[in-house]
Coordinates of N, CA and C in Angstrom, one line a residue:
M1 N 26.9 -5.3 40.7 CA 28.3 -5.6 40.7 C 28.7 -6.1 39.4
L2 N 27.9 -6.9 38.8 CA 28.1 -7.4 37.5 C 28.2 -6.3 36.5
N3 N 27.4 -5.3 36.7 CA 27.4 -4.2 35.7 C 28.6 -3.4 35.8
K4 N 29.1 -3.2 37.0 CA 30.4 -2.5 37.2 C 31.5 -3.2 36.6
K5 N 31.5 -4.6 36.7 CA 32.6 -5.4 36.1 C 32.5 -5.3 34.6
S6 N 31.3 -5.4 34.1 CA 31.2 -5.3 32.6 C 31.6 -4.0 32.1
F7 N 31.3 -3.0 32.8 CA 31.6 -1.6 32.4 C 33.1 -1.5 32.4
F8 N 33.8 -2.0 33.3 CA 35.2 -1.9 33.4 C 35.9 -2.6 32.3
I9 N 35.4 -3.8 32.0 CA 36.0 -4.6 30.9 C 35.9 -3.8 29.6
I10 N 34.7 -3.2 29.4 CA 34.4 -2.5 28.1 C 35.3 -1.3 28.1
A11 N 35.5 -0.6 29.2 CA 36.4 0.6 29.2 C 37.8 0.2 28.9
V12 N 38.3 -0.9 29.4 CA 39.7 -1.4 29.2 C 39.8 -1.7 27.7
A13 N 38.8 -2.4 27.2 CA 38.9 -2.7 25.7 C 38.9 -1.5 24.9
A14 N 38.2 -0.5 25.2 CA 38.1 0.7 24.4 C 39.5 1.4 24.5
I15 N 40.1 1.4 25.7 CA 41.4 2.0 25.8 C 42.4 1.3 25.0
V16 N 42.3 -0.1 25.1 CA 43.3 -0.9 24.3 C 43.1 -0.6 22.8
A17 N 41.8 -0.5 22.4 CA 41.6 -0.3 20.9 C 42.1 1.1 20.6
C18 N 41.9 2.1 21.3 CA 42.3 3.4 21.1 C 43.8 3.5 21.1
G19 N 44.4 2.8 22.0 CA 45.9 2.8 22.1 C 46.5 2.2 20.8
G20 N 45.8 1.1 20.2 CA 46.4 0.4 19.0 C 46.3 1.4 17.8
A21 N 45.2 2.1 17.7 CA 45.0 3.0 16.6 C 46.0 4.1 16.7
C22 N 46.2 4.7 17.9 CA 47.1 5.8 18.1 C 48.5 5.3 17.8
A23 N 48.8 4.0 18.2 CA 50.2 3.5 17.9 C 50.4 3.4 16.4
D24 N 49.4 3.0 15.7 CA 49.6 2.8 14.2 C 49.8 4.2 13.6
D25 N 49.1 5.2 14.1 CA 49.4 6.6 13.5 C 50.8 7.0 13.8
V26 N 51.2 6.8 15.0 CA 52.5 7.1 15.4 C 53.6 6.5 14.5
I27 N 53.3 5.1 14.3 CA 54.3 4.3 13.5 C 54.3 4.9 12.0
D28 N 53.1 5.2 11.5 CA 53.1 5.7 10.1 C 53.8 7.1 10.0
D29 N 53.6 7.9 10.9 CA 54.3 9.2 10.9 C 55.8 9.0 11.0
T30 N 56.2 8.1 11.8 CA 57.7 7.8 12.0 C 58.3 7.3 10.7
I31 N 57.6 6.4 10.0 CA 58.1 5.8 8.7 C 58.2 6.9 7.7
A32 N 57.2 7.8 7.6 CA 57.2 8.9 6.7 C 58.3 9.8 6.9
D33 N 58.6 10.1 8.1 CA 59.7 11.0 8.4 C 61.0 10.4 8.0
D34 N 61.1 9.0 8.3 CA 62.4 8.3 8.0 C 62.6 8.3 6.5
M35 N 61.5 8.1 5.7 CA 61.6 8.0 4.3 C 62.0 9.4 3.7
D36 N 61.4 10.5 4.3 CA 61.8 11.8 3.8 C 63.3 12.1 4.1
A37 N 63.7 11.6 5.2 CA 65.1 11.9 5.6 C 66.0 11.1 4.7
V38 N 65.6 9.8 4.4 CA 66.4 9.0 3.5 C 66.4 9.6 2.1
S39 N 65.3 10.1 1.6 CA 65.2 10.7 0.2 C 66.1 11.9 0.2
A40 N 66.1 12.8 1.2 CA 66.9 14.0 1.2 C 68.4 13.6 1.2
D41 N 68.7 12.6 2.0 CA 70.1 12.2 2.0 C 70.5 11.6 0.7
A42 N 69.6 10.8 0.1 CA 69.9 10.2 -1.2 C 70.2 11.2 -2.3
V43 N 69.3 12.2 -2.3 CA 69.5 13.3 -3.3 C 70.8 14.0 -3.0
S44 N 71.1 14.3 -1.8 CA 72.3 15.1 -1.5 C 73.5 14.3 -1.8
E45 N 73.5 13.0 -1.5 CA 74.6 12.1 -1.7 C 74.7 11.5 -3.1
Y46 N 73.7 11.8 -4.0 CA 73.7 11.1 -5.4 C 74.8 11.7 -6.2
Q47 N 75.7 10.9 -6.9 CA 76.8 11.3 -7.7 C 76.4 11.1 -9.2
V48 N 76.4 12.2 -9.9 CA 76.0 12.2 -11.3 C 77.1 11.5 -12.2
E49 N 78.3 11.9 -11.9 CA 79.5 11.4 -12.6 C 79.5 9.9 -12.6
G50 N 79.5 9.3 -13.8 CA 79.6 7.8 -13.9 C 78.3 7.1 -13.7
S51 N 77.2 7.9 -13.5 CA 75.9 7.3 -13.2 C 75.3 6.8 -14.5
L52 N 74.3 6.0 -14.3 CA 73.5 5.5 -15.5 C 72.8 6.6 -16.3
F53 N 72.4 7.6 -15.5 CA 71.7 8.8 -16.1 C 72.7 9.5 -17.0
Q54 N 74.0 9.6 -16.5 CA 75.0 10.3 -17.3 C 75.3 9.5 -18.5
Q55 N 75.4 8.2 -18.4 CA 75.7 7.4 -19.6 C 74.6 7.5 -20.6
I56 N 73.4 7.5 -20.2 CA 72.2 7.6 -21.1 C 72.3 8.9 -21.8
T57 N 72.6 10.0 -21.0 CA 72.6 11.3 -21.6 C 73.8 11.4 -22.6
E58 N 74.9 10.8 -22.3 CA 76.0 10.9 -23.2 C 75.7 10.1 -24.5
L59 N 75.1 9.0 -24.3 CA 74.7 8.2 -25.5 C 73.7 9.0 -26.4
E60 N 72.8 9.7 -25.8 CA 71.9 10.5 -26.6 C 72.6 11.7 -27.3
Q61 N 73.6 12.3 -26.6 CA 74.3 13.3 -27.2 C 75.2 12.8 -28.4
E62 N 75.8 11.6 -28.2 CA 76.6 11.0 -29.3 C 75.7 10.7 -30.5
K63 N 74.5 10.3 -30.2 CA 73.6 10.0 -31.4 C 73.2 11.3 -32.1
V64 N 73.0 12.3 -31.4 CA 72.7 13.6 -32.0 C 73.9 14.1 -32.8
L65 N 75.1 14.0 -32.2 CA 76.3 14.5 -32.9 C 76.6 13.6 -34.1
M66 N 76.3 12.3 -34.1 CA 76.5 11.5 -35.2 C 75.6 11.9 -36.4
Q67 N 74.3 12.1 -36.0 CA 73.3 12.5 -37.0 C 73.7 13.9 -37.6
L68 N 74.2 14.8 -36.8 CA 74.7 16.1 -37.3 C 75.9 15.9 -38.2
E69 N 76.8 15.0 -37.8 CA 78.0 14.8 -38.6 C 77.6 14.1 -40.0
K70 N 76.6 13.2 -39.9 CA 76.1 12.6 -41.1 C 75.5 13.6 -42.1
E71 N 74.7 14.5 -41.5 CA 74.1 15.6 -42.3 C 75.1 16.5 -42.9
R72 N 76.1 16.8 -42.1 CA 77.2 17.7 -42.6 C 77.9 17.1 -43.7
A73 N 78.2 15.8 -43.6 CA 78.9 15.0 -44.7 C 78.0 15.0 -46.0
Q74 N 76.7 14.9 -45.8 CA 75.8 14.9 -46.9 C 75.8 16.3 -47.6
L75 N 75.9 17.3 -46.8 CA 75.9 18.7 -47.3 C 77.2 18.9 -48.1
D76 N 78.3 18.4 -47.5 CA 79.6 18.5 -48.2 C 79.6 17.8 -49.5
L77 N 79.0 16.6 -49.6 CA 78.8 15.9 -50.9 C 78.0 16.7 -51.9
E78 N 76.9 17.3 -51.4 CA 76.1 18.2 -52.2 C 76.9 19.4 -52.8
L79 N 77.7 20.0 -51.9 CA 78.5 21.1 -52.3 C 79.5 20.7 -53.3
D80 N 80.1 19.6 -53.1 CA 81.1 19.1 -54.1 C 80.4 18.8 -55.4
R81 N 79.2 18.2 -55.4 CA 78.5 17.9 -56.6 C 78.2 19.2 -57.4
L82 N 77.7 20.2 -56.6 CA 77.4 21.5 -57.2 C 78.6 22.2 -57.8
A83 N 79.7 22.1 -57.1 CA 81.0 22.7 -57.6 C 81.4 22.0 -58.9
A84 N 81.3 20.6 -58.9 CA 81.6 19.9 -60.2 C 80.7 20.3 -61.3
E85 N 79.4 20.4 -61.0 CA 78.4 20.9 -62.0 C 78.7 22.3 -62.5
K86 N 79.2 23.1 -61.6 CA 79.5 24.5 -62.0 C 80.7 24.5 -63.0
I87 N 81.7 23.7 -62.6 CA 82.9 23.6 -63.5 C 82.6 23.0 -64.8
K88 N 81.7 22.0 -64.8 CA 81.3 21.4 -66.1 C 80.5 22.4 -66.9
L89 N 79.7 23.2 -66.3 CA 78.9 24.2 -67.0 C 79.8 25.3 -67.6
H90 N 80.8 25.7 -66.8 CA 81.8 26.7 -67.4 C 82.6 26.1 -68.6
M91 N 82.9 24.8 -68.5 CA 83.6 24.2 -69.6 C 82.7 24.1 -70.8
E92 N 81.5 23.8 -70.6 CA 80.5 23.7 -71.8 C 80.4 25.1 -72.4
I93 N 80.3 26.2 -71.5 CA 80.2 27.5 -72.0 C 81.4 27.9 -72.8
D94 N 82.6 27.6 -72.3 CA 83.8 27.9 -73.0 C 83.9 27.1 -74.3
T95 N 83.4 25.9 -74.3 CA 83.4 25.1 -75.6 C 82.5 25.7 -76.6
L96 N 81.3 26.1 -76.1 CA 80.3 26.7 -77.0 C 80.8 28.0 -77.6
S97 N 81.5 28.8 -76.7 CA 82.1 30.1 -77.1 C 83.1 29.8 -78.2
G98 N 84.0 28.8 -77.9 CA 85.0 28.5 -78.9 C 84.4 28.1 -80.2
R99 N 83.4 27.3 -80.2 CA 82.7 26.8 -81.4 C 82.1 28.0 -82.1
A100 N 81.5 28.9 -81.4 CA 80.9 30.1 -82.0 C 81.9 31.0 -82.7
E101 N 83.1 31.1 -82.0 CA 84.1 31.9 -82.6 C 84.7 31.2 -83.8
A102 N 84.8 29.9 -83.8 CA 85.3 29.2 -84.9 C 84.3 29.3 -86.1
Q103 N 83.0 29.1 -85.8 CA 82.0 29.3 -86.8 C 82.0 30.7 -87.4
Q104 N 82.1 31.7 -86.5 CA 82.2 33.1 -87.0 C 83.4 33.3 -87.9
Q105 N 84.5 32.7 -87.6 CA 85.7 32.8 -88.4 C 85.5 32.1 -89.7
E106 N 84.9 30.9 -89.7 CA 84.6 30.2 -90.9 C 83.7 31.0 -91.8
L107 N 82.7 31.6 -91.2 CA 81.7 32.5 -92.0 C 82.5 33.7 -92.6
E108 N 83.4 34.3 -91.8 CA 84.1 35.4 -92.4 C 85.0 35.0 -93.5
T109 N 85.6 33.8 -93.4 CA 86.5 33.3 -94.4 C 85.7 33.0 -95.7
E110 N 84.6 32.3 -95.5 CA 83.7 32.0 -96.6 C 83.2 33.2 -97.3
K111 N 82.8 34.2 -96.5 CA 82.4 35.5 -97.0 C 83.4 36.2 -97.9
A112 N 84.7 36.1 -97.4 CA 85.8 36.7 -98.1 C 86.0 36.0 -99.4
K113 N 85.9 34.6 -99.4 CA 86.0 33.8 -100.6 C 85.0 34.2 -101.6
L114 N 83.7 34.3 -101.1 CA 82.6 34.6 -102.0 C 82.8 36.0 -102.6
E115 N 83.3 37.0 -101.8 CA 83.5 38.3 -102.3 C 84.6 38.3 -103.4
A116 N 85.7 37.5 -103.1 CA 86.8 37.5 -104.1 C 86.3 36.8 -105.4
E117 N 85.5 35.7 -105.2 CA 85.0 35.1 -106.4 C 84.0 36.0 -107.2
A118 N 83.2 36.8 -106.5 CA 82.3 37.7 -107.2 C 83.1 38.8 -107.9
A119 N 84.2 39.3 -107.3 CA 85.1 40.2 -107.9 C 85.7 39.6 -109.2
R120 N 86.2 38.4 -109.1 CA 86.8 37.7 -110.2 C 85.8 37.6 -111.4
I121 N 84.6 37.1 -111.0 CA 83.6 37.0 -112.0 C 83.2 38.3 -112.7
A122 N 83.2 39.4 -111.9 CA 82.9 40.7 -112.4 C 84.0 41.1 -113.4
R123 N 85.3 40.9 -113.0 CA 86.4 41.2 -113.9 C 86.3 40.4 -115.2
E124 N 86.0 39.1 -115.1 CA 85.9 38.3 -116.3 C 84.8 38.8 -117.2
K125 N 83.6 39.2 -116.5 CA 82.5 39.7 -117.3 C 82.9 41.0 -118.0
E126 N 83.6 41.8 -117.3 CA 84.0 43.1 -118.0 C 85.0 42.7 -119.1
S127 N 85.9 41.8 -118.9 CA 86.8 41.4 -120.0 C 86.1 40.8 -121.2
L128 N 85.1 40.0 -120.9 CA 84.3 39.4 -122.0 C 83.5 40.4 -122.7
A129 N 83.0 41.4 -122.0 CA 82.2 42.5 -122.6 C 83.1 43.3 -123.5
A130 N 84.3 43.6 -123.0 CA 85.3 44.4 -123.7 C 85.7 43.6 -125.0
A131 N 86.0 42.3 -124.8 CA 86.4 41.4 -125.9 C 85.3 41.4 -127.0
A132 N 84.0 41.3 -126.5 CA 82.9 41.2 -127.4 C 82.7 42.6 -128.1
A133 N 83.0 43.7 -127.4 CA 82.8 45.0 -128.0 C 83.9 45.3 -129.0
A134 N 85.1 44.7 -128.8 CA 86.3 45.1 -129.6 C 86.1 44.7 -131.1
P135 N 85.6 43.5 -131.4 CA 85.4 43.2 -132.8 C 84.3 44.1 -133.5
A136 N 83.3 44.5 -132.7 CA 82.3 45.4 -133.3 C 82.9 46.7 -133.6
Q137 N 83.8 47.2 -132.6 CA 84.4 48.5 -132.8 C 85.3 48.4 -134.1
V138 N 86.0 47.2 -134.1 CA 86.9 47.1 -135.3 C 86.2 47.0 -136.6
A139 N 85.0 46.3 -136.5 CA 84.2 46.1 -137.7 C 83.6 47.5 -138.1
N140 N 83.2 48.3 -137.1 CA 82.7 49.6 -137.4 C 83.7 50.5 -138.0
T141 N 84.9 50.4 -137.4 CA 86.1 51.2 -137.9 C 86.4 50.8 -139.3
N142 N 86.5 49.4 -139.5 CA 86.8 49.0 -140.9 C 85.7 49.4 -141.9
A143 N 84.4 49.3 -141.4 CA 83.3 49.7 -142.3 C 83.4 51.2 -142.6
A144 N 83.8 52.0 -141.6 CA 83.9 53.4 -141.8 C 85.1 53.7 -142.8
V145 N 86.2 53.0 -142.6 CA 87.3 53.1 -143.5 C 87.0 52.7 -144.9
A146 N 86.2 51.6 -144.9 CA 85.8 51.0 -146.2 C 84.9 52.0 -147.0
D147 N 84.0 52.6 -146.1 CA 83.1 53.6 -146.7 C 83.9 54.8 -147.3
E148 N 84.9 55.2 -146.4 CA 85.7 56.3 -146.9 C 86.5 56.0 -148.1
D149 N 87.1 54.7 -148.1 CA 88.0 54.3 -149.2 C 87.2 53.7 -150.4
S150 N 86.0 53.3 -150.2 CA 85.3 52.6 -151.3 C 85.0 53.6 -152.5
A151 N 85.1 53.1 -153.7 CA 84.8 53.8 -154.9 C 83.4 53.6 -155.4
I152 N 82.9 54.6 -156.1 CA 81.5 54.4 -156.6 C 81.4 53.2 -157.5
S153 N 82.5 52.9 -158.2 CA 82.5 51.8 -159.1 C 82.4 50.4 -158.4
D154 N 82.7 50.4 -157.0 CA 82.5 49.2 -156.3 C 81.1 48.9 -156.0
S155 N 80.2 49.9 -156.2 CA 78.8 49.6 -155.8 C 77.9 49.8 -157.1
F156 N 78.3 50.5 -158.1 CA 77.5 50.7 -159.2 C 78.2 50.5 -160.6
R157 N 77.4 50.1 -161.6 CA 78.0 49.9 -162.9 C 77.1 50.8 -163.9
L158 N 77.9 51.5 -164.8 CA 77.2 52.4 -165.8 C 76.7 51.5 -166.9
I159 N 75.4 51.6 -167.2 CA 74.8 50.8 -168.3 C 74.8 51.6 -169.6
N160 N 74.3 52.8 -169.6 CA 74.3 53.6 -170.8 C 74.1 55.1 -170.5
V161 N 74.4 55.9 -171.5 CA 74.2 57.3 -171.5 C 73.3 57.7 -172.6
I162 N 72.2 58.4 -172.4 CA 71.3 58.8 -173.4 C 71.0 60.3 -173.3
G163 N 70.5 60.8 -174.4 CA 70.2 62.2 -174.5 C 71.2 63.0 -175.2
A164 N 71.1 64.3 -175.2 CA 72.0 65.2 -175.9 C 72.2 66.5 -175.1
G165 N 73.4 67.0 -175.2 CA 73.7 68.3 -174.5 C 73.5 68.2 -173.0
S166 N 72.8 69.2 -172.5 CA 72.6 69.3 -171.1 C 71.5 68.3 -170.6
Q167 N 70.9 67.6 -171.6 CA 69.8 66.7 -171.2 C 70.3 65.3 -171.1
L168 N 71.6 65.1 -171.1 CA 72.1 63.7 -171.0 C 71.7 63.1 -169.6
Q169 N 71.3 61.8 -169.7 CA 71.0 61.0 -168.5 C 71.8 59.7 -168.6
A170 N 72.0 59.1 -167.5 CA 72.7 57.9 -167.4 C 71.9 56.9 -166.6
T171 N 72.1 55.6 -167.0 CA 71.5 54.5 -166.3 C 72.5 53.7 -165.6
V172 N 72.4 53.5 -164.3 CA 73.4 52.8 -163.5 C 72.7 51.6 -162.8
E173 N 73.5 50.5 -162.5 CA 73.0 49.3 -161.9 C 73.6 49.1 -160.5
D174 N 72.8 48.9 -159.5 CA 73.3 48.6 -158.2 C 73.9 47.2 -158.2
L175 N 75.2 47.0 -158.0 CA 75.8 45.7 -158.0 C 75.3 44.8 -156.9
G176 N 74.8 45.4 -155.8 CA 74.3 44.6 -154.7 C 73.0 44.0 -154.9
T177 N 72.1 44.8 -155.4 CA 70.7 44.4 -155.6 C 70.3 44.1 -157.0
G178 N 71.1 44.6 -158.0 CA 70.7 44.4 -159.4 C 69.7 45.4 -159.9
Q179 N 69.3 46.3 -159.1 CA 68.3 47.3 -159.5 C 69.0 48.4 -160.3
T180 N 68.3 49.0 -161.2 CA 68.8 50.1 -162.1 C 68.2 51.4 -161.6
K181 N 69.0 52.5 -161.9 CA 68.5 53.8 -161.5 C 69.0 54.8 -162.5
R182 N 68.1 55.7 -162.9 CA 68.3 56.8 -163.8 C 68.8 58.0 -163.1
I183 N 70.0 58.6 -163.5 CA 70.6 59.7 -162.9 C 70.9 60.8 -163.9
R184 N 71.1 62.0 -163.4 CA 71.4 63.1 -164.2 C 72.3 64.0 -163.4
T185 N 72.8 65.1 -164.0 CA 73.8 66.0 -163.4 C 73.1 66.6 -162.1
G186 N 73.8 66.5 -161.0 CA 73.2 67.1 -159.7 C 72.6 66.0 -158.9
T187 N 72.4 64.8 -159.4 CA 71.8 63.7 -158.7 C 72.8 63.2 -157.6
S188 N 72.3 62.8 -156.4 CA 73.1 62.3 -155.3 C 73.0 60.8 -155.3
L189 N 74.1 60.1 -155.2 CA 74.1 58.6 -155.2 C 75.1 58.1 -154.2
N190 N 74.6 57.6 -153.1 CA 75.5 57.0 -152.0 C 76.5 58.1 -151.5
G191 N 76.0 59.3 -151.3 CA 76.9 60.3 -150.8 C 77.7 61.0 -151.9
Y192 N 77.7 60.5 -153.1 CA 78.3 61.1 -154.3 C 77.3 61.9 -155.0
M193 N 77.8 63.0 -155.6 CA 77.0 63.9 -156.4 C 77.5 63.8 -157.9
V194 N 76.5 63.6 -158.8 CA 76.9 63.6 -160.2 C 77.3 65.0 -160.7
K195 N 78.6 65.1 -161.0 CA 79.1 66.3 -161.5 C 78.9 66.6 -162.9
S196 N 79.0 65.5 -163.8 CA 78.8 65.7 -165.2 C 78.5 64.4 -165.8
I197 N 77.9 64.4 -167.0 CA 77.6 63.2 -167.8 C 78.1 63.4 -169.2
S198 N 78.8 62.5 -169.8 CA 79.4 62.7 -171.1 C 79.3 61.3 -171.8
L199 N 79.1 61.4 -173.2 CA 79.1 60.2 -174.0 C 80.5 59.6 -174.0
D200 N 81.5 60.4 -174.0 CA 82.9 59.9 -174.1 C 83.4 59.6 -172.8
D201 N 83.2 60.5 -171.8 CA 83.9 60.3 -170.5 C 83.0 59.5 -169.5
G202 N 81.7 59.3 -169.8 CA 80.8 58.7 -168.8 C 80.3 59.6 -167.8
V203 N 80.2 59.1 -166.6 CA 79.6 59.9 -165.5 C 80.7 60.3 -164.5
V204 N 80.8 61.6 -164.2 CA 81.9 62.0 -163.2 C 81.1 62.3 -161.9
F205 N 81.6 61.7 -160.8 CA 81.1 61.9 -159.5 C 82.1 62.7 -158.6
I206 N 81.6 63.4 -157.6 CA 82.4 64.2 -156.7 C 81.9 64.0 -155.3
K207 N 82.9 63.8 -154.4 CA 82.6 63.6 -153.0 C 83.8 64.1 -152.1
D208 N 83.5 65.1 -151.3 CA 84.5 65.7 -150.4 C 85.7 66.2 -151.2
G209 N 85.4 66.8 -152.4 CA 86.4 67.4 -153.2 C 87.1 66.3 -154.0
K210 N 86.8 65.1 -153.9 CA 87.4 64.0 -154.6 C 86.5 63.6 -155.8
T211 N 87.0 63.4 -157.0 CA 86.2 63.0 -158.1 C 86.5 61.6 -158.5
E212 N 85.5 60.9 -159.0 CA 85.6 59.6 -159.6 C 84.7 59.5 -160.8
T213 N 85.2 58.7 -161.7 CA 84.5 58.6 -163.0 C 84.0 57.1 -163.2
L214 N 82.8 57.0 -163.7 CA 82.2 55.7 -163.9 C 81.9 55.6 -165.4
N215 N 82.7 54.7 -166.1 CA 82.6 54.5 -167.5 C 81.7 53.3 -167.8
I216 N 81.3 53.3 -169.1 CA 80.4 52.1 -169.5 C 81.2 50.9 -169.4
G217 N 80.7 49.8 -168.7 CA 81.4 48.5 -168.7 C 82.5 48.5 -167.7
A218 N 82.8 49.6 -167.0 CA 83.9 49.7 -166.0 C 83.4 49.1 -164.7
V219 N 84.0 48.1 -164.2 CA 83.6 47.5 -162.9 C 84.9 47.1 -162.2
R220 N 85.0 47.5 -160.9 CA 86.1 47.1 -160.0 C 85.7 46.0 -159.1

């Protein structure tokens, strides 16, 4: 009897224990289903507009846009600087070109001045050469005229006549050197030829058909 009673108690306890575990499983499954239902409802009913997520997203977008705007402004500044540098470079090129043209013009002007000066010097040189040659030409002309017009008596003096007949000889003295020279008929003296020698008339010279007589002691 005791054994039957004990067995009954154990069986009841086992049933109770089994019932508690099954109850817990049932409760857990119910809670999970409820949570899934709540999550699905929350997702379907969630409003993005005005939500914190939207605000964070908008802030991030504004930060990106601000950064892009800043970079664009920096690029604009760089473009402005490059444009200013380009203008400056063109101005410097124009200035250098103007200087080069001015220097070229100065060189051309200086070259023209030098050429004019060289031409003037050349003319003066020619004038000086002509002026220097003129006196020589005049002197030569005068000398030629003097030679043509000079008389034998201007260069020589008759000292004596010696001999007889056709053997007469005369002694003349060079007035320039003081030297004496013995001459006879047919002798040439300074372009003059002795035509005749006479004790009375002295020595007769002939040149180019013109005759001159040199007497003793006759000096011009």
